[in-house]
mmCIF file of C-alpha atoms in Angstrom:
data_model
loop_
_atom_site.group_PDB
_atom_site.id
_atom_site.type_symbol
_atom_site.label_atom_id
_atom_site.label_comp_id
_atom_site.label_asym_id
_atom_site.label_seq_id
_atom_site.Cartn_x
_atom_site.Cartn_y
_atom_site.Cartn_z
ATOM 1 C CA UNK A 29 105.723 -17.295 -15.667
ATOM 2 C CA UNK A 30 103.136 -20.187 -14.806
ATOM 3 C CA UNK A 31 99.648 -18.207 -13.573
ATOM 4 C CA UNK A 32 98.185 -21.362 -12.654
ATOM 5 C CA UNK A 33 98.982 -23.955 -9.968
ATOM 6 C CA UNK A 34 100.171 -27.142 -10.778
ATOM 7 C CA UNK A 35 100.572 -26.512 -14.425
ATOM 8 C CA UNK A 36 103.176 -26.411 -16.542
ATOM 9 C CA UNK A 37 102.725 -23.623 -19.260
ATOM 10 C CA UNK A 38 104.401 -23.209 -21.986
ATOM 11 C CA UNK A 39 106.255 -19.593 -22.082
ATOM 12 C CA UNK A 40 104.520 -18.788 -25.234
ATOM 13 C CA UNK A 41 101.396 -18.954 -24.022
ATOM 14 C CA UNK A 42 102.042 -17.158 -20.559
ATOM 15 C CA UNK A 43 102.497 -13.864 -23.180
ATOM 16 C CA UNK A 44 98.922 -13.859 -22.994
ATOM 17 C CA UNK A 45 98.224 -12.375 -19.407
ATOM 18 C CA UNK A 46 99.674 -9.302 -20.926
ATOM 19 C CA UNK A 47 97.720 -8.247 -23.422
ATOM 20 C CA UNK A 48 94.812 -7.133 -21.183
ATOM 21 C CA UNK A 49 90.878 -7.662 -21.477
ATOM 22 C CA UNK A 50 90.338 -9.696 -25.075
ATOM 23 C CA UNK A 51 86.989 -8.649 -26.706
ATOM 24 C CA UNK A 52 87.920 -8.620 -30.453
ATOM 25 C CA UNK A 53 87.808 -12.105 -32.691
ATOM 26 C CA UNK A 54 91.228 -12.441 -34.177
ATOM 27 C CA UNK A 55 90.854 -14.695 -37.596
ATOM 28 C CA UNK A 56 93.504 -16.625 -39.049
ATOM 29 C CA UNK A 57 96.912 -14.927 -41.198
ATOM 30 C CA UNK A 58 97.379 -18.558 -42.473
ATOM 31 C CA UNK A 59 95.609 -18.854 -45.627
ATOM 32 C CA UNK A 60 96.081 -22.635 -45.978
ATOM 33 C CA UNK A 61 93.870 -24.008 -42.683
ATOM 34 C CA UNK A 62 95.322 -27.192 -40.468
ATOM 35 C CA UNK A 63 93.769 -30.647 -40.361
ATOM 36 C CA UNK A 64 93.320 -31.946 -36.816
ATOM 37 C CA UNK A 65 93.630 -35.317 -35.817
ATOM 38 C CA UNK A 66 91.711 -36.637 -32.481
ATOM 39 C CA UNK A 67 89.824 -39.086 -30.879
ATOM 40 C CA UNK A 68 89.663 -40.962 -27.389
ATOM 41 C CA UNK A 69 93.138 -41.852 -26.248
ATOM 42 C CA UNK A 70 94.096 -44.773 -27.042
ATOM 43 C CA UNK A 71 92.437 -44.645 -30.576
ATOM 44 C CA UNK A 72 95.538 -45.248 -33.187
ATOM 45 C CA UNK A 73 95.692 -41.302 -33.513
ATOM 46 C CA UNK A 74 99.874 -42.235 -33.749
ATOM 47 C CA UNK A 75 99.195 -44.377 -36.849
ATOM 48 C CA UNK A 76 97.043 -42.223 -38.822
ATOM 49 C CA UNK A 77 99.220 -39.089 -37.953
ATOM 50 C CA UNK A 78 102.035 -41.147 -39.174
ATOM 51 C CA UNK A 79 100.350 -41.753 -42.683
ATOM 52 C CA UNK A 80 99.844 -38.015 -43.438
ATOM 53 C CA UNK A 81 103.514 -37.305 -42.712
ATOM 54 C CA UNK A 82 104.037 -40.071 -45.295
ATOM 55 C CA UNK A 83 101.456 -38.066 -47.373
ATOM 56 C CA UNK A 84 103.722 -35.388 -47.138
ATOM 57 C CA UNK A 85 101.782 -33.428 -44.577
ATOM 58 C CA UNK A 86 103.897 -31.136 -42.225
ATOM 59 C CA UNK A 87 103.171 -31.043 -38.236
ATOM 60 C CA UNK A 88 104.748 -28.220 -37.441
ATOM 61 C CA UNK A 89 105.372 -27.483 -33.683
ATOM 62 C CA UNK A 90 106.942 -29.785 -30.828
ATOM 63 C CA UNK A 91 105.930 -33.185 -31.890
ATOM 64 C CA UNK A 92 106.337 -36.151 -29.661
ATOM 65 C CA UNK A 93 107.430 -39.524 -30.518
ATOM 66 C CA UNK A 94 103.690 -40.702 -30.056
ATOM 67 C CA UNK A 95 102.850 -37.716 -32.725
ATOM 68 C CA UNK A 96 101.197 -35.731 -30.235
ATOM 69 C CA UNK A 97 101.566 -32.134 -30.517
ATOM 70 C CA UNK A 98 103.000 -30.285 -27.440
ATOM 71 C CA UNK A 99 102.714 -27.074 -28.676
ATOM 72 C CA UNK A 100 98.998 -26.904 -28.585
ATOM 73 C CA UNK A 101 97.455 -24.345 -26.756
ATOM 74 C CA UNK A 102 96.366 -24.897 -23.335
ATOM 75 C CA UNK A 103 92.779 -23.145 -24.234
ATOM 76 C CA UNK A 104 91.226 -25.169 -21.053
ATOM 77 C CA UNK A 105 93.564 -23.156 -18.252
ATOM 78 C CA UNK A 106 93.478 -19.895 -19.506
ATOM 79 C CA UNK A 107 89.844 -19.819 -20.829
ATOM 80 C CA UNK A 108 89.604 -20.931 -16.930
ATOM 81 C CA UNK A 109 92.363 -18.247 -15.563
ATOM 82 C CA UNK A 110 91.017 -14.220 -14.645
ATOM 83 C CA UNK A 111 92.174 -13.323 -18.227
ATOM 84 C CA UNK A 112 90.083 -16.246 -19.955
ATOM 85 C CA UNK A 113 87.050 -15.236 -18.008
ATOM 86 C CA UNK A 114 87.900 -11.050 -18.464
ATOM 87 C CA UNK A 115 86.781 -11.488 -22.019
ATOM 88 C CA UNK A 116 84.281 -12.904 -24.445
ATOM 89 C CA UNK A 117 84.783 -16.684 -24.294
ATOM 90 C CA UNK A 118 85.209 -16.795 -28.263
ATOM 91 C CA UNK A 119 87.258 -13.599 -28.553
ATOM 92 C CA UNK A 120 90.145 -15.115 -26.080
ATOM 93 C CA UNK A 121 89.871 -18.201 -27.746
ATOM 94 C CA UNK A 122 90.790 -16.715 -30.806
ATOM 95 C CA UNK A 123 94.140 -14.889 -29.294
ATOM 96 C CA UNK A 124 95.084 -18.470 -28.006
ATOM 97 C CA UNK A 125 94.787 -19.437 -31.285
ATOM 98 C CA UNK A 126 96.468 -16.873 -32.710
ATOM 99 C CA UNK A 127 100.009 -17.844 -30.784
ATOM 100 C CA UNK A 128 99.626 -21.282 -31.843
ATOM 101 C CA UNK A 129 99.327 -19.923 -35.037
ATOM 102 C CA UNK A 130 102.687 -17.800 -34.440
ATOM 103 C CA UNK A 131 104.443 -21.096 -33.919
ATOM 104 C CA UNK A 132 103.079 -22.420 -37.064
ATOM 105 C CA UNK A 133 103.814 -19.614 -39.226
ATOM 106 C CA UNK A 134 107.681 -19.885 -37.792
ATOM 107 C CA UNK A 135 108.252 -23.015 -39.168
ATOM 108 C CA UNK A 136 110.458 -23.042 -41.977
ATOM 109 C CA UNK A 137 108.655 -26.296 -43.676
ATOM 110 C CA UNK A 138 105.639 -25.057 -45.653
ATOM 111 C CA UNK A 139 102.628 -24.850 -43.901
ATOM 112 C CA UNK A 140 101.499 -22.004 -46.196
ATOM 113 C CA UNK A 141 99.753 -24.470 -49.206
ATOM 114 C CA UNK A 142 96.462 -26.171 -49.203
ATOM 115 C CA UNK A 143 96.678 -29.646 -47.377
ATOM 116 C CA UNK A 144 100.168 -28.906 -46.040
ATOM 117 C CA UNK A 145 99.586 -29.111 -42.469
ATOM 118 C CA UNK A 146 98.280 -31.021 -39.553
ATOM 119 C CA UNK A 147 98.347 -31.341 -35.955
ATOM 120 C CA UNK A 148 97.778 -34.387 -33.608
ATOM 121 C CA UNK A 149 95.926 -33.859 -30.673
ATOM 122 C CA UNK A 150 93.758 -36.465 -29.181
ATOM 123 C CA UNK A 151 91.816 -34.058 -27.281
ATOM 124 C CA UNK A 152 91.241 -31.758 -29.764
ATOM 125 C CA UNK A 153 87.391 -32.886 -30.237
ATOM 126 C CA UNK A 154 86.732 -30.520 -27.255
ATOM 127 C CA UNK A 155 87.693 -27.738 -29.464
ATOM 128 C CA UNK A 156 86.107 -27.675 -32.639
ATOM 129 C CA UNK A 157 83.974 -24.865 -32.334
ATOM 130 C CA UNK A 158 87.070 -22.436 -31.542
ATOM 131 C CA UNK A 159 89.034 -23.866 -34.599
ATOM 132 C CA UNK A 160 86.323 -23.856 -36.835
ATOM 133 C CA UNK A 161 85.846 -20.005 -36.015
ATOM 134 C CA UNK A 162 89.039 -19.068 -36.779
ATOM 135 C CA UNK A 163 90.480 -20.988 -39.951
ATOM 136 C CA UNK A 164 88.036 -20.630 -41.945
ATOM 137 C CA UNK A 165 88.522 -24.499 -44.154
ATOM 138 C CA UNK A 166 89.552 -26.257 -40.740
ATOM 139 C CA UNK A 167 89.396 -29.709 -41.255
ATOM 140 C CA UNK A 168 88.741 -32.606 -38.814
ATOM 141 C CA UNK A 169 89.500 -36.567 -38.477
ATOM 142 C CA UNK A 170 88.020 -38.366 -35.780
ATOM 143 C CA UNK A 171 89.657 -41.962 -35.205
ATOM 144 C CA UNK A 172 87.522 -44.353 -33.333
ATOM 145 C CA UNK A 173 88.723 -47.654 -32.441
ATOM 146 C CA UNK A 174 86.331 -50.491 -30.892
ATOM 147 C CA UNK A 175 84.927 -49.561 -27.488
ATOM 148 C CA UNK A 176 85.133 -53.214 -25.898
ATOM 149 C CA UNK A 177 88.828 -52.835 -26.532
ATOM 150 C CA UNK A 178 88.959 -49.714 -25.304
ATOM 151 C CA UNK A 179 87.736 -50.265 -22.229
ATOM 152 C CA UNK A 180 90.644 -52.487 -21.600
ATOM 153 C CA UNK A 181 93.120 -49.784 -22.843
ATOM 154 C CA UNK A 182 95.985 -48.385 -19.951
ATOM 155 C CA UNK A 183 95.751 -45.025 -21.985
ATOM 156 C CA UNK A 184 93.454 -43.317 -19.602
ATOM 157 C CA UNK A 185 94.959 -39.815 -19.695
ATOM 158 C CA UNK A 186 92.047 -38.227 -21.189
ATOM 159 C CA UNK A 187 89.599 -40.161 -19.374
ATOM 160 C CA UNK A 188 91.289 -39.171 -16.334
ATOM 161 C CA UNK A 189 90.732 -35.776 -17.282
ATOM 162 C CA UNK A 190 87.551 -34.942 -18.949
ATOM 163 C CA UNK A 191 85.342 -37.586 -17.124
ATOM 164 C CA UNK A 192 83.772 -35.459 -15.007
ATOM 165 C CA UNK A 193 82.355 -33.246 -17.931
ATOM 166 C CA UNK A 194 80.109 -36.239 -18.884
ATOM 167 C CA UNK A 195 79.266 -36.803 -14.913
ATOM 168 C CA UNK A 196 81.319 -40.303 -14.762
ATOM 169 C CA UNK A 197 82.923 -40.959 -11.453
ATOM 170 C CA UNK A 198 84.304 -43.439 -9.382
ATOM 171 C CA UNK A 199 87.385 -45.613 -10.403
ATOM 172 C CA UNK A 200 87.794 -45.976 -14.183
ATOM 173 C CA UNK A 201 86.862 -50.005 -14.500
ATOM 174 C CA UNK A 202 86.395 -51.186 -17.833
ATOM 175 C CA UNK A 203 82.241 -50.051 -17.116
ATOM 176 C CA UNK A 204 83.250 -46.617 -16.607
ATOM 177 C CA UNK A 205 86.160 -46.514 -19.481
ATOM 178 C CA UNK A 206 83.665 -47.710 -21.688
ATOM 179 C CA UNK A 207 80.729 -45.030 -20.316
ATOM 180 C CA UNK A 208 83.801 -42.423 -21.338
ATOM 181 C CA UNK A 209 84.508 -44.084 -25.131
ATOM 182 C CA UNK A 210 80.830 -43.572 -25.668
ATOM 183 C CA UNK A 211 80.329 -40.097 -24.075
ATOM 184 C CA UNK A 212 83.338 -38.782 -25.873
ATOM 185 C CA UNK A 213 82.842 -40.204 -29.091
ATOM 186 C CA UNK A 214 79.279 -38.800 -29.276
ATOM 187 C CA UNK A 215 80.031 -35.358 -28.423
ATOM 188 C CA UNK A 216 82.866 -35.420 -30.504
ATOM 189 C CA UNK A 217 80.469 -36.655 -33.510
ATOM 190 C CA UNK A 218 78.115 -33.899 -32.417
ATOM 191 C CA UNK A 219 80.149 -31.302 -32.446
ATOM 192 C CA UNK A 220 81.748 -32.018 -35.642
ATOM 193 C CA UNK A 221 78.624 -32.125 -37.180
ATOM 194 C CA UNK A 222 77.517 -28.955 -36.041
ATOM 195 C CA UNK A 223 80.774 -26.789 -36.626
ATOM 196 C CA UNK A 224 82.241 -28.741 -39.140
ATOM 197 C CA UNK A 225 79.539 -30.424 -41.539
ATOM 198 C CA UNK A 226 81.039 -31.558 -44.693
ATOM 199 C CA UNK A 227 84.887 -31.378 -43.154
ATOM 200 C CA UNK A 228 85.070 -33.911 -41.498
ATOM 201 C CA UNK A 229 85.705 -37.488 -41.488
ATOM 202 C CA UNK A 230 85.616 -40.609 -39.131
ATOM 203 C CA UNK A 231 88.078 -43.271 -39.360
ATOM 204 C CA UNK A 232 87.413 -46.648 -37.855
ATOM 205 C CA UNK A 233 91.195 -47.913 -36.907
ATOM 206 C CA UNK A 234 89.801 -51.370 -37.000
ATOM 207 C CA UNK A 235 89.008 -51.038 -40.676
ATOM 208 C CA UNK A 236 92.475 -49.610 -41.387
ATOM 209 C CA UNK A 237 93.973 -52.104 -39.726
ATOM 210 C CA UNK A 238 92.002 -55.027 -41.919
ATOM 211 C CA UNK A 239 92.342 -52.984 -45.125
ATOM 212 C CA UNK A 240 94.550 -50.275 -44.943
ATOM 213 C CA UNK A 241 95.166 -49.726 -48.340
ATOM 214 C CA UNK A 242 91.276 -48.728 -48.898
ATOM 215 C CA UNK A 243 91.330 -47.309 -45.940
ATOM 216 C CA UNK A 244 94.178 -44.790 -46.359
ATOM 217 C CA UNK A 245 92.974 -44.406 -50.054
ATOM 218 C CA UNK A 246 89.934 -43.064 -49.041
ATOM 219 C CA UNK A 247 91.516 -40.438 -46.323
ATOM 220 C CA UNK A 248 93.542 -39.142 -48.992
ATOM 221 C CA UNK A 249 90.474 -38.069 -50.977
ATOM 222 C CA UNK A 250 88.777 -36.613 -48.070
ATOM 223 C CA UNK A 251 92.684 -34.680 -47.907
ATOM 224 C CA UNK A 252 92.094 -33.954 -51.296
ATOM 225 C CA UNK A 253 96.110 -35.593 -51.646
ATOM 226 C CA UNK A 254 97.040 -36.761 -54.856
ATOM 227 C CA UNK A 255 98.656 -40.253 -53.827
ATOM 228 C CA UNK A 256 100.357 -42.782 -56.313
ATOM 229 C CA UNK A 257 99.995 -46.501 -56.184
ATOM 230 C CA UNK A 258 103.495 -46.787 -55.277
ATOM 231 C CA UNK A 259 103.151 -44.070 -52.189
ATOM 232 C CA UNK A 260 99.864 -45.978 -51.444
ATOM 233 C CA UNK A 261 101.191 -49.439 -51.108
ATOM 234 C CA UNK A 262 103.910 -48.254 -49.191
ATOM 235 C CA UNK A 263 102.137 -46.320 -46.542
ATOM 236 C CA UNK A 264 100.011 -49.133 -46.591
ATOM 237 C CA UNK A 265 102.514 -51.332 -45.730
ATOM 238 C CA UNK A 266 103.485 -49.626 -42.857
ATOM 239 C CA UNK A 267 100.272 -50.492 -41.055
ATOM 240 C CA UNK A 268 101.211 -53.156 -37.991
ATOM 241 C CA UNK A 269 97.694 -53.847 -36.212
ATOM 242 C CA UNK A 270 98.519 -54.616 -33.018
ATOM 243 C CA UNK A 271 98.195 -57.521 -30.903
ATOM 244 C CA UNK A 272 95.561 -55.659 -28.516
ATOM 245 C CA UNK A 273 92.678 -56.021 -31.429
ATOM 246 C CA UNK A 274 90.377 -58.370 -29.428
ATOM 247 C CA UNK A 275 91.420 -57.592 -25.842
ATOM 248 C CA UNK A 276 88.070 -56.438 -24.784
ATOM 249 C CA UNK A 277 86.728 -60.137 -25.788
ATOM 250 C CA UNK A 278 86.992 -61.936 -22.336
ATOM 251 C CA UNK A 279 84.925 -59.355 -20.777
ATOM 252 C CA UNK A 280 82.110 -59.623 -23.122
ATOM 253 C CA UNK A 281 81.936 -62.873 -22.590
ATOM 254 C CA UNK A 282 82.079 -62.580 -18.541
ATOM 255 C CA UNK A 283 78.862 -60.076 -19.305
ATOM 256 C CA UNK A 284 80.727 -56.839 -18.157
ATOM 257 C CA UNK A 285 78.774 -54.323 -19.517
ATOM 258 C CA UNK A 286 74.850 -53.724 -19.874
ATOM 259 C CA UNK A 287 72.401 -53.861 -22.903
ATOM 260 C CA UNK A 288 72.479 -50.480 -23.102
ATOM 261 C CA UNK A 289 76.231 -50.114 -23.520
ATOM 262 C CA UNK A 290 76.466 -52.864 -26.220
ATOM 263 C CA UNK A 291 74.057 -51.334 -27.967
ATOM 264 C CA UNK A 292 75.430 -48.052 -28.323
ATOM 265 C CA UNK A 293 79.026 -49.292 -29.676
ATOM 266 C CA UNK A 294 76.798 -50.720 -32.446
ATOM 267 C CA UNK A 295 75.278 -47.633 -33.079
ATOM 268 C CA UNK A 296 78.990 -46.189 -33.252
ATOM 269 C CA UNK A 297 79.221 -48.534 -36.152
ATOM 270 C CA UNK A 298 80.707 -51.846 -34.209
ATOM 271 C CA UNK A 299 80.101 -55.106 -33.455
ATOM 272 C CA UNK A 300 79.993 -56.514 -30.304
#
């Protein structure tokens, strides 16, 4: 049942060039809204996904071992499709939604309780706006991880794929992955501050790597989670930085990237 070519869809989804022209906003059944967990690829998404399961968070859904969540929807390709475009933008959106939210609400952990559940999907920073409209007390966490490294990084999925929404071009050299960390990051900022002021929090994977206990201490109070010392210092514990912190040094030093680029991963709260 795959309407698009190239593209593997799940069957769940494919339910949706059925149910004609979408014009009403559907809202959420759930009454306990999901934290989302994104960034650039690359980012440490994996480790901060696997402290909220330690929390005790649930991700429901088909979860990789990377954390990523395969059973969110693919809003790009059918917002693209005839049926996306048959409809208000918004209004089709929000029947997407609605079938992720089917899978949710099937899962026999509890996703039903405040704080219960979160997904993990890098990406997801392209999205806010839809997910804000439709759980009402959606909640975001943004993980941002030094550009210079970054620009180093062999994770170039999403680079690969949303590039050409911030014009960048060519092959993706260390110039043009870092052109994409600071594009991304800033719309992804943006956006959450728009659609999500006051629910959402940024999470420098650098600092949780050099002092994770703080760190994860203060995550847990944006989650309004009630963690012990002993949960703490264990989660904490857990926290391997790896041996890629610093890769991006060379290159500074060869002069890789311009004035302008340096100075906007300081304004992104690094130092380079």
């Amino acid at each position: 049942m795959n309407k698009f070519e190239n593209i593997s869809l799940l069957p769940h989804y494919a339910q949706i060039f059925g149910m004609g022209p979408l014009t009403d906003r559907l809202k959420a059944l759930t009454e306990a809204s999901p934290v989302a967990v994104g960034g650039v690829g690359g980012s440490g998404t994996r480790m901060i996904a696997e402290a909220l399961s330690a929390f005790g968070m649930h991700q429901p859904g088909f979860v990789t071992q990377a954390q990523d969540n395969l059973s969110f929807p693919p809003l790009g390709q059918i917002l693209r499709s005839p049926c996306g475009r048959a409809g208000p933008r918004d209004a089709v959106a929000s029947h997407v939604i609605r079938l992720f939210e089917d899978i949710v609400r099937a899962d026999p952990k509890d996703t039903r309780s405040p704080g219960s559940w979160f997904f993990k999907v890098p990406a997801v920073f392209f999205w806010l706006k839809e997910f804000a409209d439709y759980f009402p007390a959606f909640r975001y966490i943004h993980v941002l991880r030094n550009g210079i490294d970054m620009s180093c990084s062999r994770n170039r999925r999403q680079a690969e794929t949303w590039r050409y929404y911030f014009g960048i071009g060519g092959e993706l050299i260390p110039r043009r992955m870092l052109d994409y960390w600071i594009a991304a990051n800033r719309f992804a900022l943006e956006q959450a501050e728009e659609w999500l002021a006051g629910r959402y929090y940024v999470l420098r994977f650098d600092d949780v790597c050099l002092r994770p206990s703080i760190e994860l201490e203060r995550l847990a109070g944006f989650l309004e989670i009630q963690v012990n010392d002993e949960l703490l210092a264990q989660v904490a514990s857990a926290i391997r930085p790896p041996t890629s912190i610093g890769r991006g040094k060379a290159l500074l030093e060869q002069n890789a990237f311009s004035a302008e680029q340096l100075d906007a991963v300081r304004n992104l709260g690094f130092r380079c």
